[in-house]
């Protein structure tokens, strides 16, 4: 199956939007046996950048058919919404539904539990462990555990704020790379090293700096900009993986320099509540900063 038209990503401009309309482009069964919908646009965030995917429902307009979205992935700019129809006897409506209008509804609790950077590879163990965690979170939320509502989006935004603090404490030479922003041990990895005799003092210094920024607060904004404007907003330059001539999406946390990111975030830095830098490791030319956030 060849698809050349990229899916329009509505969440790029409207991170807090949870419902929208789209046109059904294709319904099919993949090589792995999973069934998927492809739409002309979507508010569902696909898994990537250290951030799990949204879940929710897609309903055909003027029909009782409801497709449960269990996983969302992106390949070559096309977003695949994997899941199952609640009533399998109505699947023929999807098979014959090309060009029909559908209504998208993102699971709000899941969205707010989600979010940061790139290059995270999941093992089967972590996949199962993560979804076990989500089941626990969901039941606690139903019972009134509202403090869990923003956990993963706060972890995501906290990772970006950590990047800001690394520059503020004298680590501007460290280049942000891979991030892991799940509850079972979040961290940000940087290219470059920190002298071993400075690790303990810098750990405390980073923690003081990041909590000062959280206490100060500041609105979180996302903007798609021309390359040159994006570079200026990010302190004068962009990472090598951002191609000149492109229009990257820039996230800005308060008054701090921006950074490229395609994920979802909290609406204000203060929503992170607090952060503890639990460990800094330097090995083989790389530095990992592990952290946790307050509940």
PDB file of C-alpha atoms in Angstrom:
ATOM      1  CA  UNK A   1       0.000   0.000   0.000  1.00  0.00           C
ATOM      2  CA  UNK A   2       1.514   3.326  -1.112  1.00  0.00           C
ATOM      3  CA  UNK A   3       0.404   6.534   0.543  1.00  0.00           C
ATOM      4  CA  UNK A   4       2.039   9.760  -0.576  1.00  0.00           C
ATOM      5  CA  UNK A   5      -0.097  12.428   1.104  1.00  0.00           C
ATOM      6  CA  UNK A   6       1.084  13.215   4.659  1.00  0.00           C
ATOM      7  CA  UNK A   7      -1.498  13.444   7.439  1.00  0.00           C
ATOM      8  CA  UNK A   8      -2.117  16.975   8.676  1.00  0.00           C
ATOM      9  CA  UNK A   9      -1.215  17.165  12.372  1.00  0.00           C
ATOM     10  CA  UNK A  10      -3.730  19.408  14.129  1.00  0.00           C
ATOM     11  CA  UNK A  11      -2.075  18.995  17.537  1.00  0.00           C
ATOM     12  CA  UNK A  12       0.936  20.898  16.198  1.00  0.00           C
ATOM     13  CA  UNK A  13      -1.008  24.143  16.487  1.00  0.00           C
ATOM     14  CA  UNK A  14      -3.638  23.164  19.050  1.00  0.00           C
ATOM     15  CA  UNK A  15      -2.070  21.015  21.774  1.00  0.00           C
ATOM     16  CA  UNK A  16      -5.116  21.207  24.044  1.00  0.00           C
ATOM     17  CA  UNK A  17      -7.676  20.267  21.376  1.00  0.00           C
ATOM     18  CA  UNK A  18      -9.307  16.911  22.139  1.00  0.00           C
ATOM     19  CA  UNK A  19     -12.077  16.689  19.528  1.00  0.00           C
ATOM     20  CA  UNK A  20     -12.123  17.377  15.796  1.00  0.00           C
ATOM     21  CA  UNK A  21     -13.445  16.189  12.440  1.00  0.00           C
ATOM     22  CA  UNK A  22     -11.591  14.514   9.585  1.00  0.00           C
ATOM     23  CA  UNK A  23     -12.144  12.583   6.357  1.00  0.00           C
ATOM     24  CA  UNK A  24     -11.566   8.824   6.221  1.00  0.00           C
ATOM     25  CA  UNK A  25      -8.883   8.047   3.646  1.00  0.00           C
ATOM     26  CA  UNK A  26      -8.321   4.313   4.144  1.00  0.00           C
ATOM     27  CA  UNK A  27      -9.223   1.373   6.398  1.00  0.00           C
ATOM     28  CA  UNK A  28      -7.061  -1.738   6.200  1.00  0.00           C
ATOM     29  CA  UNK A  29      -5.554  -4.711   7.995  1.00  0.00           C
ATOM     30  CA  UNK A  30      -1.784  -4.547   8.360  1.00  0.00           C
ATOM     31  CA  UNK A  31       0.789  -7.298   7.990  1.00  0.00           C
ATOM     32  CA  UNK A  32       0.802  -7.687  11.763  1.00  0.00           C
ATOM     33  CA  UNK A  33      -2.941  -8.373  11.800  1.00  0.00           C
ATOM     34  CA  UNK A  34      -3.879  -5.028  13.345  1.00  0.00           C
ATOM     35  CA  UNK A  35      -6.590  -2.894  11.764  1.00  0.00           C
ATOM     36  CA  UNK A  36      -5.968   0.785  11.128  1.00  0.00           C
ATOM     37  CA  UNK A  37      -7.589   3.969   9.921  1.00  0.00           C
ATOM     38  CA  UNK A  38      -5.819   6.647   7.907  1.00  0.00           C
ATOM     39  CA  UNK A  39      -7.360  10.135   7.909  1.00  0.00           C
ATOM     40  CA  UNK A  40      -6.644  13.370   6.079  1.00  0.00           C
ATOM     41  CA  UNK A  41      -5.888  15.079   9.414  1.00  0.00           C
ATOM     42  CA  UNK A  42      -5.665  14.070  13.072  1.00  0.00           C
ATOM     43  CA  UNK A  43      -5.450  15.365  16.625  1.00  0.00           C
ATOM     44  CA  UNK A  44      -4.108  11.984  17.805  1.00  0.00           C
ATOM     45  CA  UNK A  45      -0.434  12.212  18.744  1.00  0.00           C
ATOM     46  CA  UNK A  46       1.528   9.168  17.492  1.00  0.00           C
ATOM     47  CA  UNK A  47       4.080   7.391  19.643  1.00  0.00           C
ATOM     48  CA  UNK A  48       7.497   8.966  19.303  1.00  0.00           C
ATOM     49  CA  UNK A  49       9.995  11.342  20.821  1.00  0.00           C
ATOM     50  CA  UNK A  50       9.976   9.545  24.151  1.00  0.00           C
ATOM     51  CA  UNK A  51       6.210  10.046  24.328  1.00  0.00           C
ATOM     52  CA  UNK A  52       3.505   7.340  24.132  1.00  0.00           C
ATOM     53  CA  UNK A  53       0.612   7.720  21.715  1.00  0.00           C
ATOM     54  CA  UNK A  54      -2.841   9.095  22.353  1.00  0.00           C
ATOM     55  CA  UNK A  55      -5.832   6.759  22.546  1.00  0.00           C
ATOM     56  CA  UNK A  56      -9.538   7.450  22.143  1.00  0.00           C
ATOM     57  CA  UNK A  57     -12.350   6.967  19.636  1.00  0.00           C
ATOM     58  CA  UNK A  58     -13.145   7.696  15.998  1.00  0.00           C
ATOM     59  CA  UNK A  59     -16.845   7.744  15.067  1.00  0.00           C
ATOM     60  CA  UNK A  60     -18.396   7.828  11.614  1.00  0.00           C
ATOM     61  CA  UNK A  61     -20.728  10.834  11.338  1.00  0.00           C
ATOM     62  CA  UNK A  62     -24.441   9.903  11.326  1.00  0.00           C
ATOM     63  CA  UNK A  63     -23.631   6.316  12.338  1.00  0.00           C
ATOM     64  CA  UNK A  64     -23.456   4.252  15.524  1.00  0.00           C
ATOM     65  CA  UNK A  65     -20.064   2.879  14.515  1.00  0.00           C
ATOM     66  CA  UNK A  66     -17.262   3.649  16.958  1.00  0.00           C
ATOM     67  CA  UNK A  67     -13.635   2.681  16.341  1.00  0.00           C
ATOM     68  CA  UNK A  68     -11.546   2.340  19.520  1.00  0.00           C
ATOM     69  CA  UNK A  69      -8.061   3.807  18.908  1.00  0.00           C
ATOM     70  CA  UNK A  70      -5.562   1.742  20.917  1.00  0.00           C
ATOM     71  CA  UNK A  71      -2.277   2.845  19.352  1.00  0.00           C
ATOM     72  CA  UNK A  72      -1.111   5.548  16.928  1.00  0.00           C
ATOM     73  CA  UNK A  73       2.038   5.426  14.791  1.00  0.00           C
ATOM     74  CA  UNK A  74       3.539   7.599  12.080  1.00  0.00           C
ATOM     75  CA  UNK A  75       5.517   6.485   9.032  1.00  0.00           C
ATOM     76  CA  UNK A  76       6.751   8.763   6.247  1.00  0.00           C
ATOM     77  CA  UNK A  77       4.386  11.491   7.416  1.00  0.00           C
ATOM     78  CA  UNK A  78       1.290   9.266   7.365  1.00  0.00           C
ATOM     79  CA  UNK A  79      -0.438   8.619  10.708  1.00  0.00           C
ATOM     80  CA  UNK A  80      -1.901   5.153  11.354  1.00  0.00           C
ATOM     81  CA  UNK A  81      -4.691   4.840  13.959  1.00  0.00           C
ATOM     82  CA  UNK A  82      -4.674   1.204  15.135  1.00  0.00           C
ATOM     83  CA  UNK A  83      -7.596  -0.313  17.000  1.00  0.00           C
ATOM     84  CA  UNK A  84     -10.877  -2.209  16.715  1.00  0.00           C
ATOM     85  CA  UNK A  85     -14.505  -1.448  15.925  1.00  0.00           C
ATOM     86  CA  UNK A  86     -16.700  -1.796  19.013  1.00  0.00           C
ATOM     87  CA  UNK A  87     -19.224  -3.709  16.892  1.00  0.00           C
ATOM     88  CA  UNK A  88     -17.340  -5.936  14.450  1.00  0.00           C
ATOM     89  CA  UNK A  89     -20.514  -6.496  12.411  1.00  0.00           C
ATOM     90  CA  UNK A  90     -20.319  -2.843  11.325  1.00  0.00           C
ATOM     91  CA  UNK A  91     -16.767  -3.005   9.933  1.00  0.00           C
ATOM     92  CA  UNK A  92     -18.112  -2.911   6.380  1.00  0.00           C
ATOM     93  CA  UNK A  93     -18.990   0.755   6.987  1.00  0.00           C
ATOM     94  CA  UNK A  94     -15.288   1.455   7.453  1.00  0.00           C
ATOM     95  CA  UNK A  95     -14.285  -0.695   4.477  1.00  0.00           C
ATOM     96  CA  UNK A  96     -16.680   1.258   2.261  1.00  0.00           C
ATOM     97  CA  UNK A  97     -16.279   4.568   4.061  1.00  0.00           C
ATOM     98  CA  UNK A  98     -13.573   6.293   2.030  1.00  0.00           C
ATOM     99  CA  UNK A  99     -14.373   9.984   1.854  1.00  0.00           C
ATOM    100  CA  UNK A 100     -16.795   9.943   4.786  1.00  0.00           C
ATOM    101  CA  UNK A 101     -16.582  12.435   7.635  1.00  0.00           C
ATOM    102  CA  UNK A 102     -15.485  11.072  11.011  1.00  0.00           C
ATOM    103  CA  UNK A 103     -15.350  12.590  14.496  1.00  0.00           C
ATOM    104  CA  UNK A 104     -12.163  12.207  16.532  1.00  0.00           C
ATOM    105  CA  UNK A 105     -12.210  12.127  20.334  1.00  0.00           C
ATOM    106  CA  UNK A 106      -8.917  11.872  22.226  1.00  0.00           C
ATOM    107  CA  UNK A 107      -8.961  10.295  25.692  1.00  0.00           C
ATOM    108  CA  UNK A 108      -8.315  13.370  27.857  1.00  0.00           C
ATOM    109  CA  UNK A 109      -6.820  11.492  30.812  1.00  0.00           C
ATOM    110  CA  UNK A 110      -4.411   9.636  28.514  1.00  0.00           C
ATOM    111  CA  UNK A 111      -3.445  12.834  26.643  1.00  0.00           C
ATOM    112  CA  UNK A 112      -2.690  14.631  29.878  1.00  0.00           C
ATOM    113  CA  UNK A 113      -0.760  11.627  31.060  1.00  0.00           C
ATOM    114  CA  UNK A 114       1.409  11.864  27.970  1.00  0.00           C
ATOM    115  CA  UNK A 115       4.622  13.725  26.652  1.00  0.00           C
ATOM    116  CA  UNK A 116       9.284  14.778  25.052  1.00  0.00           C
ATOM    117  CA  UNK A 117      12.241  14.256  22.614  1.00  0.00           C
ATOM    118  CA  UNK A 118      13.220  11.293  20.299  1.00  0.00           C
ATOM    119  CA  UNK A 119      14.953   7.970  19.521  1.00  0.00           C
ATOM    120  CA  UNK A 120      13.359   5.775  22.226  1.00  0.00           C
ATOM    121  CA  UNK A 121      13.245   2.084  21.350  1.00  0.00           C
ATOM    122  CA  UNK A 122      10.761  -0.034  23.345  1.00  0.00           C
ATOM    123  CA  UNK A 123      11.540  -3.567  24.434  1.00  0.00           C
ATOM    124  CA  UNK A 124       8.583  -5.908  24.922  1.00  0.00           C
ATOM    125  CA  UNK A 125       9.221  -5.770  28.661  1.00  0.00           C
ATOM    126  CA  UNK A 126       8.924  -1.983  28.830  1.00  0.00           C
ATOM    127  CA  UNK A 127       5.854  -2.049  26.586  1.00  0.00           C
ATOM    128  CA  UNK A 128       4.002  -4.450  28.887  1.00  0.00           C
ATOM    129  CA  UNK A 129       5.232  -2.675  31.991  1.00  0.00           C
ATOM    130  CA  UNK A 130       4.058   0.696  30.685  1.00  0.00           C
ATOM    131  CA  UNK A 131       0.571  -0.481  29.835  1.00  0.00           C
ATOM    132  CA  UNK A 132       0.256  -2.178  33.207  1.00  0.00           C
ATOM    133  CA  UNK A 133       1.038   1.213  34.725  1.00  0.00           C
ATOM    134  CA  UNK A 134      -1.626   2.876  32.587  1.00  0.00           C
ATOM    135  CA  UNK A 135      -4.277   0.415  33.764  1.00  0.00           C
ATOM    136  CA  UNK A 136      -3.436   1.292  37.362  1.00  0.00           C
ATOM    137  CA  UNK A 137      -3.521   5.015  36.531  1.00  0.00           C
ATOM    138  CA  UNK A 138      -6.883   4.673  34.822  1.00  0.00           C
ATOM    139  CA  UNK A 139      -8.559   2.930  37.757  1.00  0.00           C
ATOM    140  CA  UNK A 140      -7.107   5.434  40.201  1.00  0.00           C
ATOM    141  CA  UNK A 141      -8.360   8.257  38.018  1.00  0.00           C
ATOM    142  CA  UNK A 142     -11.871   6.789  37.901  1.00  0.00           C
ATOM    143  CA  UNK A 143     -11.797   6.566  41.697  1.00  0.00           C
ATOM    144  CA  UNK A 144     -10.836  10.212  41.982  1.00  0.00           C
ATOM    145  CA  UNK A 145      -7.035  10.115  41.716  1.00  0.00           C
ATOM    146  CA  UNK A 146      -6.892  13.364  39.761  1.00  0.00           C
ATOM    147  CA  UNK A 147      -3.243  13.979  40.699  1.00  0.00           C
ATOM    148  CA  UNK A 148      -2.288  11.368  38.095  1.00  0.00           C
ATOM    149  CA  UNK A 149      -4.015  13.287  35.322  1.00  0.00           C
ATOM    150  CA  UNK A 150      -1.018  15.348  34.162  1.00  0.00           C
ATOM    151  CA  UNK A 151       1.818  12.961  35.014  1.00  0.00           C
ATOM    152  CA  UNK A 152       3.314  12.163  31.611  1.00  0.00           C
ATOM    153  CA  UNK A 153       2.803  15.585  30.058  1.00  0.00           C
ATOM    154  CA  UNK A 154       4.559  17.020  33.118  1.00  0.00           C
ATOM    155  CA  UNK A 155       7.417  14.538  32.660  1.00  0.00           C
ATOM    156  CA  UNK A 156       7.695  15.615  29.025  1.00  0.00           C
ATOM    157  CA  UNK A 157       7.786  19.337  29.755  1.00  0.00           C
ATOM    158  CA  UNK A 158      10.151  18.712  32.669  1.00  0.00           C
ATOM    159  CA  UNK A 159      12.628  17.157  30.228  1.00  0.00           C
ATOM    160  CA  UNK A 160      12.633  20.325  28.138  1.00  0.00           C
ATOM    161  CA  UNK A 161      13.037  22.489  31.228  1.00  0.00           C
ATOM    162  CA  UNK A 162      15.998  20.358  32.249  1.00  0.00           C
ATOM    163  CA  UNK A 163      17.656  21.297  28.942  1.00  0.00           C
ATOM    164  CA  UNK A 164      17.255  24.973  29.847  1.00  0.00           C
ATOM    165  CA  UNK A 165      18.782  24.441  33.278  1.00  0.00           C
ATOM    166  CA  UNK A 166      21.785  22.560  31.878  1.00  0.00           C
ATOM    167  CA  UNK A 167      22.683  25.691  29.893  1.00  0.00           C
ATOM    168  CA  UNK A 168      22.040  27.949  32.883  1.00  0.00           C
ATOM    169  CA  UNK A 169      24.483  26.076  35.140  1.00  0.00           C
ATOM    170  CA  UNK A 170      27.331  26.129  32.613  1.00  0.00           C
ATOM    171  CA  UNK A 171      26.670  23.003  30.561  1.00  0.00           C
ATOM    172  CA  UNK A 172      25.868  24.739  27.268  1.00  0.00           C
ATOM    173  CA  UNK A 173      28.465  22.489  25.599  1.00  0.00           C
ATOM    174  CA  UNK A 174      26.290  19.427  26.271  1.00  0.00           C
ATOM    175  CA  UNK A 175      24.007  18.698  23.307  1.00  0.00           C
ATOM    176  CA  UNK A 176      20.558  17.263  24.173  1.00  0.00           C
ATOM    177  CA  UNK A 177      19.884  13.914  22.532  1.00  0.00           C
ATOM    178  CA  UNK A 178      17.750  10.962  23.511  1.00  0.00           C
ATOM    179  CA  UNK A 179      15.044  11.382  26.111  1.00  0.00           C
ATOM    180  CA  UNK A 180      12.961   8.833  28.037  1.00  0.00           C
ATOM    181  CA  UNK A 181       9.919  10.376  29.693  1.00  0.00           C
ATOM    182  CA  UNK A 182       7.997   7.452  31.134  1.00  0.00           C
ATOM    183  CA  UNK A 183       7.287   6.958  34.851  1.00  0.00           C
ATOM    184  CA  UNK A 184       9.719   4.065  35.328  1.00  0.00           C
ATOM    185  CA  UNK A 185      12.915   6.130  35.227  1.00  0.00           C
ATOM    186  CA  UNK A 186      12.826   9.327  33.131  1.00  0.00           C
ATOM    187  CA  UNK A 187      16.091  10.817  31.891  1.00  0.00           C
ATOM    188  CA  UNK A 188      17.642  13.059  29.254  1.00  0.00           C
ATOM    189  CA  UNK A 189      20.889  12.018  27.564  1.00  0.00           C
ATOM    190  CA  UNK A 190      23.442  14.602  26.411  1.00  0.00           C
ATOM    191  CA  UNK A 191      26.393  14.374  24.058  1.00  0.00           C
ATOM    192  CA  UNK A 192      29.464  15.359  26.070  1.00  0.00           C
ATOM    193  CA  UNK A 193      30.820  14.721  29.538  1.00  0.00           C
ATOM    194  CA  UNK A 194      30.972  16.297  32.995  1.00  0.00           C
ATOM    195  CA  UNK A 195      34.133  16.003  35.167  1.00  0.00           C
ATOM    196  CA  UNK A 196      33.559  13.351  37.820  1.00  0.00           C
ATOM    197  CA  UNK A 197      34.598  15.687  40.619  1.00  0.00           C
ATOM    198  CA  UNK A 198      31.809  18.125  39.625  1.00  0.00           C
ATOM    199  CA  UNK A 199      28.905  15.656  39.397  1.00  0.00           C
ATOM    200  CA  UNK A 200      27.622  15.968  42.962  1.00  0.00           C
ATOM    201  CA  UNK A 201      27.769  19.764  43.135  1.00  0.00           C
ATOM    202  CA  UNK A 202      26.258  20.189  39.666  1.00  0.00           C
ATOM    203  CA  UNK A 203      23.438  17.781  40.534  1.00  0.00           C
ATOM    204  CA  UNK A 204      22.400  20.042  43.416  1.00  0.00           C
ATOM    205  CA  UNK A 205      22.893  23.185  41.315  1.00  0.00           C
ATOM    206  CA  UNK A 206      20.668  21.886  38.498  1.00  0.00           C
ATOM    207  CA  UNK A 207      17.950  20.887  40.960  1.00  0.00           C
ATOM    208  CA  UNK A 208      17.938  24.330  42.594  1.00  0.00           C
ATOM    209  CA  UNK A 209      17.821  26.045  39.193  1.00  0.00           C
ATOM    210  CA  UNK A 210      15.004  23.925  37.769  1.00  0.00           C
ATOM    211  CA  UNK A 211      12.809  24.325  40.856  1.00  0.00           C
ATOM    212  CA  UNK A 212      13.335  28.085  40.750  1.00  0.00           C
ATOM    213  CA  UNK A 213      12.046  28.114  37.152  1.00  0.00           C
ATOM    214  CA  UNK A 214       9.081  25.925  38.084  1.00  0.00           C
ATOM    215  CA  UNK A 215       8.185  28.259  40.965  1.00  0.00           C
ATOM    216  CA  UNK A 216       8.404  31.243  38.629  1.00  0.00           C
ATOM    217  CA  UNK A 217       6.111  29.549  36.095  1.00  0.00           C
ATOM    218  CA  UNK A 218       5.455  30.692  32.558  1.00  0.00           C
ATOM    219  CA  UNK A 219       3.142  29.902  29.665  1.00  0.00           C
ATOM    220  CA  UNK A 220       4.098  27.048  27.312  1.00  0.00           C
ATOM    221  CA  UNK A 221       3.583  27.916  23.637  1.00  0.00           C
ATOM    222  CA  UNK A 222       3.988  25.951  20.399  1.00  0.00           C
ATOM    223  CA  UNK A 223       4.619  27.703  17.071  1.00  0.00           C
ATOM    224  CA  UNK A 224       5.537  26.502  13.569  1.00  0.00           C
ATOM    225  CA  UNK A 225       8.091  28.931  12.155  1.00  0.00           C
ATOM    226  CA  UNK A 226      10.372  29.408   9.144  1.00  0.00           C
ATOM    227  CA  UNK A 227      13.862  28.005   9.754  1.00  0.00           C
ATOM    228  CA  UNK A 228      15.593  31.328  10.384  1.00  0.00           C
ATOM    229  CA  UNK A 229      12.960  32.599  12.822  1.00  0.00           C
ATOM    230  CA  UNK A 230      12.956  29.242  14.615  1.00  0.00           C
ATOM    231  CA  UNK A 231      16.742  29.394  15.006  1.00  0.00           C
ATOM    232  CA  UNK A 232      16.530  32.886  16.512  1.00  0.00           C
ATOM    233  CA  UNK A 233      13.887  31.756  18.986  1.00  0.00           C
ATOM    234  CA  UNK A 234      16.117  28.825  19.987  1.00  0.00           C
ATOM    235  CA  UNK A 235      19.137  30.954  20.828  1.00  0.00           C
ATOM    236  CA  UNK A 236      20.647  31.364  17.352  1.00  0.00           C
ATOM    237  CA  UNK A 237      20.874  27.791  16.055  1.00  0.00           C
ATOM    238  CA  UNK A 238      18.955  24.554  15.577  1.00  0.00           C
ATOM    239  CA  UNK A 239      20.045  20.904  15.906  1.00  0.00           C
ATOM    240  CA  UNK A 240      21.570  19.253  12.838  1.00  0.00           C
ATOM    241  CA  UNK A 241      18.513  17.051  12.286  1.00  0.00           C
ATOM    242  CA  UNK A 242      16.409  20.157  11.500  1.00  0.00           C
ATOM    243  CA  UNK A 243      16.935  20.772   7.784  1.00  0.00           C
ATOM    244  CA  UNK A 244      17.556  24.343   6.560  1.00  0.00           C
ATOM    245  CA  UNK A 245      14.529  25.545   4.644  1.00  0.00           C
ATOM    246  CA  UNK A 246      12.108  23.551   6.792  1.00  0.00           C
ATOM    247  CA  UNK A 247       9.452  25.022   9.087  1.00  0.00           C
ATOM    248  CA  UNK A 248      10.057  23.387  12.490  1.00  0.00           C
ATOM    249  CA  UNK A 249       7.623  23.451  15.390  1.00  0.00           C
ATOM    250  CA  UNK A 250       9.140  25.266  18.354  1.00  0.00           C
ATOM    251  CA  UNK A 251       8.123  24.855  21.991  1.00  0.00           C
ATOM    252  CA  UNK A 252       8.805  27.781  24.294  1.00  0.00           C
ATOM    253  CA  UNK A 253       8.608  27.432  28.077  1.00  0.00           C
ATOM    254  CA  UNK A 254       8.036  30.836  29.619  1.00  0.00           C
ATOM    255  CA  UNK A 255      10.769  33.373  28.845  1.00  0.00           C
ATOM    256  CA  UNK A 256      13.367  30.680  28.145  1.00  0.00           C
ATOM    257  CA  UNK A 257      14.847  29.946  24.691  1.00  0.00           C
ATOM    258  CA  UNK A 258      12.727  27.647  22.550  1.00  0.00           C
ATOM    259  CA  UNK A 259      13.507  24.170  21.255  1.00  0.00           C
ATOM    260  CA  UNK A 260      12.172  21.971  18.430  1.00  0.00           C
ATOM    261  CA  UNK A 261       9.543  19.423  19.504  1.00  0.00           C
ATOM    262  CA  UNK A 262       6.540  17.676  17.988  1.00  0.00           C
ATOM    263  CA  UNK A 263       4.951  16.558  21.256  1.00  0.00           C
ATOM    264  CA  UNK A 264       2.270  17.706  23.679  1.00  0.00           C
ATOM    265  CA  UNK A 265       2.935  19.645  26.894  1.00  0.00           C
ATOM    266  CA  UNK A 266       1.506  21.257  29.996  1.00  0.00           C
ATOM    267  CA  UNK A 267       0.065  24.747  29.519  1.00  0.00           C
ATOM    268  CA  UNK A 268       2.252  26.380  32.196  1.00  0.00           C
ATOM    269  CA  UNK A 269       5.686  25.518  33.615  1.00  0.00           C
ATOM    270  CA  UNK A 270       4.277  25.687  37.157  1.00  0.00           C
ATOM    271  CA  UNK A 271       2.194  22.563  36.452  1.00  0.00           C
ATOM    272  CA  UNK A 272       5.371  20.468  36.721  1.00  0.00           C
ATOM    273  CA  UNK A 273       5.152  21.257  40.488  1.00  0.00           C
ATOM    274  CA  UNK A 274       8.723  20.267  41.409  1.00  0.00           C
ATOM    275  CA  UNK A 275      11.686  18.226  40.222  1.00  0.00           C
ATOM    276  CA  UNK A 276      14.390  16.145  41.869  1.00  0.00           C
ATOM    277  CA  UNK A 277      17.592  15.357  39.952  1.00  0.00           C
ATOM    278  CA  UNK A 278      18.179  11.843  41.214  1.00  0.00           C
ATOM    279  CA  UNK A 279      21.431  11.001  39.434  1.00  0.00           C
ATOM    280  CA  UNK A 280      23.948  12.131  36.798  1.00  0.00           C
ATOM    281  CA  UNK A 281      26.011   9.523  34.937  1.00  0.00           C
ATOM    282  CA  UNK A 282      28.902  10.208  32.563  1.00  0.00           C
ATOM    283  CA  UNK A 283      30.185   7.377  30.375  1.00  0.00           C
ATOM    284  CA  UNK A 284      31.687   6.919  26.912  1.00  0.00           C
ATOM    285  CA  UNK A 285      31.340  10.571  25.957  1.00  0.00           C
ATOM    286  CA  UNK A 286      27.682  10.787  27.031  1.00  0.00           C
ATOM    287  CA  UNK A 287      25.969  12.215  30.112  1.00  0.00           C
ATOM    288  CA  UNK A 288      22.595  11.012  31.426  1.00  0.00           C
ATOM    289  CA  UNK A 289      20.561  13.119  33.833  1.00  0.00           C
ATOM    290  CA  UNK A 290      17.854  11.178  35.683  1.00  0.00           C
ATOM    291  CA  UNK A 291      14.985  12.990  37.345  1.00  0.00           C
ATOM    292  CA  UNK A 292      11.623  12.633  39.042  1.00  0.00           C
ATOM    293  CA  UNK A 293       8.799  15.128  39.461  1.00  0.00           C
ATOM    294  CA  UNK A 294       6.546  15.971  42.409  1.00  0.00           C
ATOM    295  CA  UNK A 295       3.007  14.657  42.786  1.00  0.00           C
TER     296      UNK A 295
END
